[in-house]
Coordinates of C-alpha atoms and ligand atoms in Angstrom, one line a residue:
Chain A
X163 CA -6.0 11.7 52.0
X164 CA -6.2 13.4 48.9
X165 CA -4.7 16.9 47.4
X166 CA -7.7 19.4 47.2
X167 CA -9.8 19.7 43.9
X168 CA -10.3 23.3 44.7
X169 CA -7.2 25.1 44.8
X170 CA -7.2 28.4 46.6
X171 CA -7.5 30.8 43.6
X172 CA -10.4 28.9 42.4
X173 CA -11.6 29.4 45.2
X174 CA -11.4 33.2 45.1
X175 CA -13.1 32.9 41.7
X176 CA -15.8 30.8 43.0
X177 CA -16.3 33.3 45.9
X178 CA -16.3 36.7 43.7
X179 CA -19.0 34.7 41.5
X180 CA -21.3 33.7 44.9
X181 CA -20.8 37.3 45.8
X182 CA -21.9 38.7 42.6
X183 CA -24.9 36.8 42.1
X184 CA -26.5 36.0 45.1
X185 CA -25.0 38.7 47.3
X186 CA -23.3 36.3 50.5
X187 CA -19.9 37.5 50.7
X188 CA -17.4 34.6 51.5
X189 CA -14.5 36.7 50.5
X190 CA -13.2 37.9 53.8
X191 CA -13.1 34.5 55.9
X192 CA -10.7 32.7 57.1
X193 CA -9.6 31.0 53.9
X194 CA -8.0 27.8 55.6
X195 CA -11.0 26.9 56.7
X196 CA -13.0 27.8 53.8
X197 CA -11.1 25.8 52.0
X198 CA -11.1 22.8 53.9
X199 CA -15.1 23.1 54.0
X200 CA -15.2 23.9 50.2
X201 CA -13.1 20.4 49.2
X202 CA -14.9 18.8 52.3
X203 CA -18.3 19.6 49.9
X204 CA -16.8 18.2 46.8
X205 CA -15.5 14.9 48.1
X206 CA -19.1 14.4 49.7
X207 CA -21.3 15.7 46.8
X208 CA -18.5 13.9 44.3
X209 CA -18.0 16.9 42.1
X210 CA -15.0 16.2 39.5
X211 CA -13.8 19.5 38.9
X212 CA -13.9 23.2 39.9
X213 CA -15.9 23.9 36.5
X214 CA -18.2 21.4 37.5
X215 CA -19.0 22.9 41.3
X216 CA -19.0 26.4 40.2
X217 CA -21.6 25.7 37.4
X218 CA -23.7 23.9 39.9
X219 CA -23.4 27.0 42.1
X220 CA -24.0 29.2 39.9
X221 CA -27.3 27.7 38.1
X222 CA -28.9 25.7 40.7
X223 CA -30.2 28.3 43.4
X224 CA -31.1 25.3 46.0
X225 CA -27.6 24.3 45.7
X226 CA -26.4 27.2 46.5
X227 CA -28.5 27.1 50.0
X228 CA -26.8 23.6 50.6
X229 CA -23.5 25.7 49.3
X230 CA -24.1 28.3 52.4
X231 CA -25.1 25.7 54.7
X232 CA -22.0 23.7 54.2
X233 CA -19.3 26.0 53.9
X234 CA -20.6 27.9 57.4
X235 CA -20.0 25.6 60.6
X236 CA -23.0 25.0 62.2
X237 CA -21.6 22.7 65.6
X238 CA -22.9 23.9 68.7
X239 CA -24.1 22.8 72.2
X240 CA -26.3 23.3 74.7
X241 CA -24.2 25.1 77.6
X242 CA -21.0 25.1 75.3
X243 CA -18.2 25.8 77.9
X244 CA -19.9 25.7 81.8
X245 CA -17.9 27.9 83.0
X246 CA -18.5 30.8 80.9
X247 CA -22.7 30.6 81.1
X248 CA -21.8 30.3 85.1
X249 CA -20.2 33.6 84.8
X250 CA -23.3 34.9 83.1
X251 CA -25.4 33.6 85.6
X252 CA -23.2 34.7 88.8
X253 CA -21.8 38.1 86.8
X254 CA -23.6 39.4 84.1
X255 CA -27.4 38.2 85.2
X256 CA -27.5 40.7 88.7
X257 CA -26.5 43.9 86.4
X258 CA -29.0 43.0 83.5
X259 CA -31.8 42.5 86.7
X260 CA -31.5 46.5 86.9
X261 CA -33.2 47.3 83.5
X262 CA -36.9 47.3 83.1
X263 CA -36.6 45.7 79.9
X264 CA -33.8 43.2 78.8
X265 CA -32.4 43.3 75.0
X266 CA -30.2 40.8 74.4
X267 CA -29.0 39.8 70.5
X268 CA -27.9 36.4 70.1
X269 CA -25.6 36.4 66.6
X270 CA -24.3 33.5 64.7
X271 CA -27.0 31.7 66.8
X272 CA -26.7 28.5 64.4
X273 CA -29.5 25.8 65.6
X274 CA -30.8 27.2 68.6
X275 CA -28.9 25.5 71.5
X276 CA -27.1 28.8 72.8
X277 CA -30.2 30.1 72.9
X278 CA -32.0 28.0 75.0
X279 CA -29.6 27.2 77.3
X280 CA -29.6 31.0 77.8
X281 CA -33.7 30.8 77.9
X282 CA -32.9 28.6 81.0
X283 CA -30.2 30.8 82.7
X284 CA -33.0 33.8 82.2
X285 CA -35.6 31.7 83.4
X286 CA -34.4 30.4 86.6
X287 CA -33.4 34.2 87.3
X288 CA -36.4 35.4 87.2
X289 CA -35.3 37.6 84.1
X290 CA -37.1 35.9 81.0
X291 CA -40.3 37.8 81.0
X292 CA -39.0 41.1 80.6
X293 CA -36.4 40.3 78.2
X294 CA -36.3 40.4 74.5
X295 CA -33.8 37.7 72.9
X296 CA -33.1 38.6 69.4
X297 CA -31.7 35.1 67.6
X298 CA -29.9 35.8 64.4
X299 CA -27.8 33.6 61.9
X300 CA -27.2 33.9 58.2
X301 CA -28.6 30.2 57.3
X302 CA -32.6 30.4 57.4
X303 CA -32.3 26.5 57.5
X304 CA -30.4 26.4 61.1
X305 CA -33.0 29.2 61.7
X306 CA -35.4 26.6 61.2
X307 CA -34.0 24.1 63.7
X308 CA -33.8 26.8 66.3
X309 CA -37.4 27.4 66.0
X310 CA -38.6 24.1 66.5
X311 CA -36.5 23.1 69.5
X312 CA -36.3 19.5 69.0
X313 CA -33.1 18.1 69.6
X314 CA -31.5 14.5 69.5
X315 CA -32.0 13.0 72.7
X316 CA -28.7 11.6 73.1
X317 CA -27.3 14.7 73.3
X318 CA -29.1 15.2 77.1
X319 CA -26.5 13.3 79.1
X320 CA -23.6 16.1 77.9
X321 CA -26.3 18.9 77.9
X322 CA -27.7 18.0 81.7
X323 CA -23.7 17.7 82.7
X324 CA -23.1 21.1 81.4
X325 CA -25.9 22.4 83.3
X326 CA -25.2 22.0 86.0
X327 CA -21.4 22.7 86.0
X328 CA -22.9 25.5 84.7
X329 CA -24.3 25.9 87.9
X330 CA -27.8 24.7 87.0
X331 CA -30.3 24.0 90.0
X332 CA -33.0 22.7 88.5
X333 CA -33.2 19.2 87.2
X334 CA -32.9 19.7 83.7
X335 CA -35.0 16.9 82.2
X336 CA -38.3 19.6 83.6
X337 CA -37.3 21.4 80.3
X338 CA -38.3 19.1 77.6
X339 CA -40.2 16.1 77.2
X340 CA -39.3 13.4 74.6
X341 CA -40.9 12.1 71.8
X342 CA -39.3 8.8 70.4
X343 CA -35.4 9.7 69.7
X344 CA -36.1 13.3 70.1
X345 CA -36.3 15.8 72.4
X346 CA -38.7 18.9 72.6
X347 CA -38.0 22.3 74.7
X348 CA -40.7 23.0 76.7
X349 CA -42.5 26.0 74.2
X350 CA -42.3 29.1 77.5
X351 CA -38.5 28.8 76.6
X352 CA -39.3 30.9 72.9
X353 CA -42.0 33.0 74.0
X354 CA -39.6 36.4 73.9
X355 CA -37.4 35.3 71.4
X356 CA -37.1 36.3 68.2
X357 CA -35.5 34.2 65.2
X358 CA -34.5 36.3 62.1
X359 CA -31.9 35.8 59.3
X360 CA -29.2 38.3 60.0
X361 CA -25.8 38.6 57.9
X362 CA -23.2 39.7 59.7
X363 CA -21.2 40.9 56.6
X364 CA -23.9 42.6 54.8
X365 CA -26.7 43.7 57.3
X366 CA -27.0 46.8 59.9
X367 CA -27.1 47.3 63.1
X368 CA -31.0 47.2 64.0
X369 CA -31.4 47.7 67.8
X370 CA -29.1 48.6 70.9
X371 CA -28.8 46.2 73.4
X372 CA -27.6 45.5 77.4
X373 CA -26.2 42.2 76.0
X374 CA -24.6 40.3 72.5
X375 CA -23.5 37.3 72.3
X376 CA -21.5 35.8 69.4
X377 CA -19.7 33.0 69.8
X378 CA -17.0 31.0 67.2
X379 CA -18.6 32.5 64.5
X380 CA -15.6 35.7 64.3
X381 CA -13.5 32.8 64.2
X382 CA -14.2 32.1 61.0
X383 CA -13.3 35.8 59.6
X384 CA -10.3 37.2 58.5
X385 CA -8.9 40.3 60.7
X386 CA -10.3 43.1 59.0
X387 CA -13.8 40.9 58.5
X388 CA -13.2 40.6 62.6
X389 CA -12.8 44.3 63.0
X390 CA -15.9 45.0 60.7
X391 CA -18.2 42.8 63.0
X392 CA -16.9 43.8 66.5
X393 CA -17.3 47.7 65.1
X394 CA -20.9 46.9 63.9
X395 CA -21.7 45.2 67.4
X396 CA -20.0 48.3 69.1
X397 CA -22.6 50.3 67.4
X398 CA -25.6 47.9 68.8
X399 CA -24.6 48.6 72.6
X400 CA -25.9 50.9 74.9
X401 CA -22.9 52.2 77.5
X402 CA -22.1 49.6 80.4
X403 CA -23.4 47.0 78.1
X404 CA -22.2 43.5 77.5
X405 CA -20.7 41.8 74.8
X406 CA -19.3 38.0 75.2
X407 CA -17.6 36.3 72.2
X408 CA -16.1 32.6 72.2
X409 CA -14.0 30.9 74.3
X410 CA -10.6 31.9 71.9
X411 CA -12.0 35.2 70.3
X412 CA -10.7 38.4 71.4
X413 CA -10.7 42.3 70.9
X414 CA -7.7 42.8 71.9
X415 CA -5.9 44.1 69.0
X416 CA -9.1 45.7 68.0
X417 CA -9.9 49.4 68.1
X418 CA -12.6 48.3 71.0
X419 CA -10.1 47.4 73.2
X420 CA -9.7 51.0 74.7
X421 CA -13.2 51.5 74.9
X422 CA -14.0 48.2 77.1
X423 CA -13.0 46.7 80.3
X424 CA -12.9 42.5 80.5
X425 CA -15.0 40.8 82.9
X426 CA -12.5 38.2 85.0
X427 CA -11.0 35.4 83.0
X428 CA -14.3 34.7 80.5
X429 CA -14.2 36.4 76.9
X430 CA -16.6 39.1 78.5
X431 CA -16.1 42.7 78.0
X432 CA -18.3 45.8 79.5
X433 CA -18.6 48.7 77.2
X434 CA -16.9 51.6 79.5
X435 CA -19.4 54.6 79.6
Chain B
X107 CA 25.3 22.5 47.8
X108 CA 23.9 26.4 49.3
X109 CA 20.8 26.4 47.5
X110 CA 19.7 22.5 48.1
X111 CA 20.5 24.0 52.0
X112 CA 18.2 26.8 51.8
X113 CA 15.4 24.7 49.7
X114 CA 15.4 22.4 52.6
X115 CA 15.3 24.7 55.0
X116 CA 12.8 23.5 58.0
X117 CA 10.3 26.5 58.5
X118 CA 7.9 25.1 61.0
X119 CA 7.6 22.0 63.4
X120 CA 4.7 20.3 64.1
X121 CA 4.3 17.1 66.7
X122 CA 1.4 15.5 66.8
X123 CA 0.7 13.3 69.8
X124 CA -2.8 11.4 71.9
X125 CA -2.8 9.7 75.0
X126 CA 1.2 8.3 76.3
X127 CA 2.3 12.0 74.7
X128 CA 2.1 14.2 77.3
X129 CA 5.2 12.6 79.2
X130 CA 7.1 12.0 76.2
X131 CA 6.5 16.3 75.8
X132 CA 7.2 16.4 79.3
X133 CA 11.0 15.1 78.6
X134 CA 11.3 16.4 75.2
X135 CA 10.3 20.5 75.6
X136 CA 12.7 21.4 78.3
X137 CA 15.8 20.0 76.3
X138 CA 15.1 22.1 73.3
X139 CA 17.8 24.7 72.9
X140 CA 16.2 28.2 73.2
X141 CA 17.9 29.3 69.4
X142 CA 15.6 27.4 67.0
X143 CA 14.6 29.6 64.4
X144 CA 11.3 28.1 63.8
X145 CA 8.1 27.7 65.2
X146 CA 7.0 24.5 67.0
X147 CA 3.2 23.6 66.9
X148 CA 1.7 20.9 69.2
X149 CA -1.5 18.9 68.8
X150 CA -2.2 17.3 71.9
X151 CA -5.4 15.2 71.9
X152 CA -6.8 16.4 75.7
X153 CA -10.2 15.9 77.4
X154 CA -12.0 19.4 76.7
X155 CA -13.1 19.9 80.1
X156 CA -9.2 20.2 81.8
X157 CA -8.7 23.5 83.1
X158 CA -6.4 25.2 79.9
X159 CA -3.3 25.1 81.9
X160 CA -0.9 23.5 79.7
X161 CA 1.0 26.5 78.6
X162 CA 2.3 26.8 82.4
X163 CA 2.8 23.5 82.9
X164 CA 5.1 23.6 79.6
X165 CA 6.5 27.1 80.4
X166 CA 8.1 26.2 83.5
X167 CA 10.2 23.9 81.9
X168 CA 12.0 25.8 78.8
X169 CA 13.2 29.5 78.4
X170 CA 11.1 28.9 75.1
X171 CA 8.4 30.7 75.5
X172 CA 4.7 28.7 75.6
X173 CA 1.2 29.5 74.2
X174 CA -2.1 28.1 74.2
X175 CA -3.1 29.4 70.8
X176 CA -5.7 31.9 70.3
X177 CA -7.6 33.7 67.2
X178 CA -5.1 35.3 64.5
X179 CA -2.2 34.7 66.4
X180 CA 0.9 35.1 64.1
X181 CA 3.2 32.1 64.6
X182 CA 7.1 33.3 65.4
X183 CA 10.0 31.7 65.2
X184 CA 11.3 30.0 68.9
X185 CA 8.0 30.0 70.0
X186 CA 5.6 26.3 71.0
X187 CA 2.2 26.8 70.3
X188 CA -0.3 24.2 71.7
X189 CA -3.6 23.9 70.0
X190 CA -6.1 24.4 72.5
X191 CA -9.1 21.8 73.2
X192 CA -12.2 21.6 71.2
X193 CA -10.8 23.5 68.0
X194 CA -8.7 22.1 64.9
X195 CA -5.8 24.4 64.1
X196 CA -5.1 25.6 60.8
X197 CA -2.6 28.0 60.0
X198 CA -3.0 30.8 57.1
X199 CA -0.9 31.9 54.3
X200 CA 0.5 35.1 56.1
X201 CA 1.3 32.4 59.0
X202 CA -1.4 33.6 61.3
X203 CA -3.6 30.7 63.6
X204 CA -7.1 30.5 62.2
X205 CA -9.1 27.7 65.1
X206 CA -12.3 25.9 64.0
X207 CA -14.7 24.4 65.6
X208 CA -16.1 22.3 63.0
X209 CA -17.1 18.5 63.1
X210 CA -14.7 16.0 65.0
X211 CA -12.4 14.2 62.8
X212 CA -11.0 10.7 63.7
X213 CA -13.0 11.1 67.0
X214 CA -10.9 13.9 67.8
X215 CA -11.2 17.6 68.2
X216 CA -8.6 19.1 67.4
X217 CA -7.6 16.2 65.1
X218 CA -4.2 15.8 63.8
X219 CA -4.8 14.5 60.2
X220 CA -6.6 18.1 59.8
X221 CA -3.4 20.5 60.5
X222 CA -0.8 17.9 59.2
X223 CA -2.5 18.4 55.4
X224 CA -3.2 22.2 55.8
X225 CA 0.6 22.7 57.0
X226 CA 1.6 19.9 54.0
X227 CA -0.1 22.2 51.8
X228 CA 1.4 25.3 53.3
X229 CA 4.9 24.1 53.7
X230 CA 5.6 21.7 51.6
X231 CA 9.7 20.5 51.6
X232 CA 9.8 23.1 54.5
X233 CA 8.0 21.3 57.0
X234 CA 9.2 18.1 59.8
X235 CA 6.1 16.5 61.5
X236 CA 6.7 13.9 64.5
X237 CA 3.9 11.6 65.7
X238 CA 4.0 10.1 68.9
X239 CA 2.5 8.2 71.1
X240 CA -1.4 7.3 71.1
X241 CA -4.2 4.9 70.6
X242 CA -6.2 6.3 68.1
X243 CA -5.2 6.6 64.3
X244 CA -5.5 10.2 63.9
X245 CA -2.2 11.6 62.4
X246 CA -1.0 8.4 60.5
X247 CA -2.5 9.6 56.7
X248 CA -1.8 13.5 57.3
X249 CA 1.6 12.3 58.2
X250 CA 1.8 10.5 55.1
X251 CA 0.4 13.8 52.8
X252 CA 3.3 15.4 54.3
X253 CA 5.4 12.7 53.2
X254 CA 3.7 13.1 49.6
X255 CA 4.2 17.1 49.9
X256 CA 8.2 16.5 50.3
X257 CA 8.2 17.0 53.7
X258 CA 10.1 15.0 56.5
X259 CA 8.1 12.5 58.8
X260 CA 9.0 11.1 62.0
X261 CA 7.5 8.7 64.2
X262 CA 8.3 7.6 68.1
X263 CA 9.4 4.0 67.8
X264 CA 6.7 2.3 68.8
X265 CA 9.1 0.0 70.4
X266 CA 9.3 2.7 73.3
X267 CA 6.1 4.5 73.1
X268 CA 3.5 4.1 75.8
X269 CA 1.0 3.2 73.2
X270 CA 2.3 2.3 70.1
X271 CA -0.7 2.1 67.9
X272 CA -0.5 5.4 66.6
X273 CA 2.9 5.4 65.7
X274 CA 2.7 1.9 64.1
X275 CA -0.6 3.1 61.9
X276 CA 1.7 5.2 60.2
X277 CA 4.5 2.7 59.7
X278 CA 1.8 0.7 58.4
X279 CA 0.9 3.1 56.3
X280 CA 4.2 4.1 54.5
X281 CA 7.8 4.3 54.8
X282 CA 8.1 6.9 57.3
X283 CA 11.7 8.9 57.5
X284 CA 12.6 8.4 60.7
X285 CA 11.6 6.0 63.6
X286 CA 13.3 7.8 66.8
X287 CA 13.7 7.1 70.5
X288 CA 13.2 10.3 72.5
X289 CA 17.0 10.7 72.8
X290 CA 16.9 10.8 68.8
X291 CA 13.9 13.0 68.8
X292 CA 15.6 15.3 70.7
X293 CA 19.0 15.3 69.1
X294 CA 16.7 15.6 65.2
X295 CA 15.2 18.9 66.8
X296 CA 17.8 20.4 67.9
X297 CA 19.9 19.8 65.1
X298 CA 17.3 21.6 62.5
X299 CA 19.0 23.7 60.3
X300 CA 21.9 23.5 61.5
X301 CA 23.0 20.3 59.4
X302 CA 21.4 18.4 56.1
X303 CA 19.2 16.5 57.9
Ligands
SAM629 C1 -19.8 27.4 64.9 S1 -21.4 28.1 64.8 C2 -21.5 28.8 66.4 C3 -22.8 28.5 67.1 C4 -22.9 29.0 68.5 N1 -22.8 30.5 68.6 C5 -21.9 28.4 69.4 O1 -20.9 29.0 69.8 O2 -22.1 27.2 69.8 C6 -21.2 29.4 63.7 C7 -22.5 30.1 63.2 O3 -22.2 31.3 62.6 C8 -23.0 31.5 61.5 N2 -22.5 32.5 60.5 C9 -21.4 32.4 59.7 N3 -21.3 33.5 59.0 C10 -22.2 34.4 59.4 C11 -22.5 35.7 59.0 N4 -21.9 36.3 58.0 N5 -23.6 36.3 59.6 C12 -24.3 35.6 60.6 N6 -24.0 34.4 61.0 C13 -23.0 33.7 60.4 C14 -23.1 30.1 60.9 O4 -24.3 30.0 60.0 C15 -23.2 29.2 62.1 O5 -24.5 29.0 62.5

């Protein structure tokens, strides 16, 4: 284990620079993490020096996608944490079921696996054809992944177990078929979804909605970046609306915590009216 | 003499520990006196899908009080924070939690190796790390960072640990400070600050 290359004022430098020129501000996330994923990219790509990385950043615009891609954490699963996609089935799911239409926004989406499995839960509810599922991230290429729907078929044994602690009925190999070492989401699963690039930072609010979703992404922001974000999404709901964060995230502290009422024990809070 | 005192001054504790740990923690926690003027942090590697209980288990057992961590939560003094499962832990410069779910390390989320060097880096000569028992070698290089970063280091004796192969991965590794029993590990904590250690 090695002392980082990157020391944590270079880092700032590095991060000004990113923001100057290509307009992704890094600058207000959590910088323990950040640092460990910016050292994390120079032991891998073998940079030798912080001159070296940042002039690689600066004059090499793919680089700078790999840069983005990198730095933001892209893990996810299918059915992440049963429990809580049981509580939007059991909870959330029979309130939604009053609205003509359904719009839900799906931020930080990353490769697409919280969205399907939330395709499914809409699906075997009878809701998925009169709902609109806006999926957003600020990495086109996980965007990419999302859209395709092929995932690594090893991954099915933890997916199908989450299923159906999620309270899944169905068997849940009906929702793909595989090709080779990969797996493809059956295509009726996408139809009302929408994948778009959306930077939580930088970009508006563009809709209002009954339901958002971001999960471990606020993690990954400093406080006021948290406060930003949660303000932003407080803007994008309708009254009696929904929004559901990760497992460890919270508004309490926030200035939304007056204004909404938590749902049981999952990180699911109803906008009061 | 008052100066080499305060320079060495232990501002946070961290114990690292995998499977065998929990009963060690079990004997340790509720003999730790309730004045320590630090924090504790625990990483405890746990299956993900146990039901987040551990902070009552632990709480019943010490006036200290017990926390699962969450998002942003600004460590205090007195206080044993368990990482919870499925996140590394790091800890910021204005000593709030920051949890990431990033790739596994060593096999293990949260992984022990990952907050050992942040805190190394944080703390420097102000920090004590204990590793305990286990059978996977998570722990034994961050340990040895910390070493590197002046801080103190402390295994279980593998001699009495459950499984001693985490432990001994360290010992392998470098001349650790201190190889304890759990009497000694709980006579070191509670002595922190209050004699040159
Ligand atoms: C750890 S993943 C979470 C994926 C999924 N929500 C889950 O919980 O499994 C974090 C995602 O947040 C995205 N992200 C990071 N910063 C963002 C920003 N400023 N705006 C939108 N998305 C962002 C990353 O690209 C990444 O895909």
């Amino acid at each position: 284990m090695k002392a980082d290359l990157i020391k944590e004022d270079e880092l700032h430098i590095l991060l000004i620079d990113v923001a100057q020129k290509y307009g992704y501000d890094f600058t207000e996330y959590s910088m323990a993490s950040l640092k460990r994923r910016v050292n994390r990219l120079c032991l891998i790509d073998k940079h030798k020096s912080f001159a070296e990385l940042r002039y690689r950043i600066l004059n090499d615009e793919e680089y700078l996608s790999r840069f983005v891609e990198e730095i933001t954490v892209n893990v996810t699963e299918m059915f992440r944490d049963p429990s809580f996609y049981k509580t939007i089935r059991e909870t959330i799911i029979p309130e939604l079921a009053t609205h003509p239409h359904i719009k839900i926004w799906l931020a930080g989406c990353s490769t697409g696996e919280e969205v399907y499995s939330l395709s499914i839960v809409l699906h075997e509810t009878g809701l998925l054809h009169k709902t609109l599922l806006y999926a957003t991230d600020i990495n086109p290429s996980v965007l990419e992944v999302a859209k395709q729907g092929i995932y690594a078929i090893g991954d099915m044994k933890l997916y199908s177990e989450n299923y159906i602690n999620s309270g899944g009925i169905k068997d849940f190999s009906t929702y793909y078929s595989a090709i080779y070492d990969h797996i493809k989401l059956i295509d009726e699963l996408k139809l009302n979804t929408v994948f778009a690039t959306h930077n939580l930072v930088a970009d508006r609010s563009f809709n209002e909605f009954q339901l958002i979703i971001c999960r471990n992404v606020l993690i990954y922001f400093n406080k006021d970046l948290q406060e930003k974000v949660l303000t932003l999404f407080d803007d994008s709901l309708e009254n009696s609306a929904f929004l559901a964060l990760g497992s460890k995230e919270t508004i309490r502290f926030s200035d939304l915590e007056s204004k909404y009422t938590q749902i049981g024990r999952e990180k699911i809070w109803r906008k009061n009216c | 003499m008052e100066e080499k005192l305060l320079n060495k001054k232990i501002e946070l504790l961290v114990i690292g520990g995998s499977a065998g740990s929990f009963d060690v923690l079990l004997q340790v926690i509720p003999k730790i006196k309730s004045d320590i003027n630090f924090p504790i942090i625990i990483i405890l590697h746990r299956k993900s899908n146990t039901p987040t209980s551990i902070a009552k288990i632990f709480s019943s057992k010490t006036n200290l009080p017990v926390i699962e961590c969450e998002e942003k939560e600004i460590l205090q003094p007195g206080t044993i924070y368990f990482s919870p499962p499925d996140y590394h832990l790091l800890v910021e410069n204005d000593h709030s939690v920051s949890l990431d779910s990033s790739e596994k390390v060593n096999y293990s989320r949260p992984s022990i190796d990952v907050t050992f060097k942040n805190l190394a880096d944080l703390y420097h000569e102000n920090l004590a790390a204990i590793l305990l028992s286990g059978a996977n070698s998570d722990g034994a290089k961050g340990l040895f960072y910390i070493k590197r970063n002046n801080g103190i280091t402390i295994v279980q004796d593998p001699a009495v640990a459950e499984i001693k192969f985490m432990p001994q991965q360290a010992i392998n590794l470098f001349e650790v400070d201190h190889i304890f029993n759990i009497e000694e590990i709980i006579n070191y904590i509670n002595n922190i600050n209050t004699t040159l250690n």
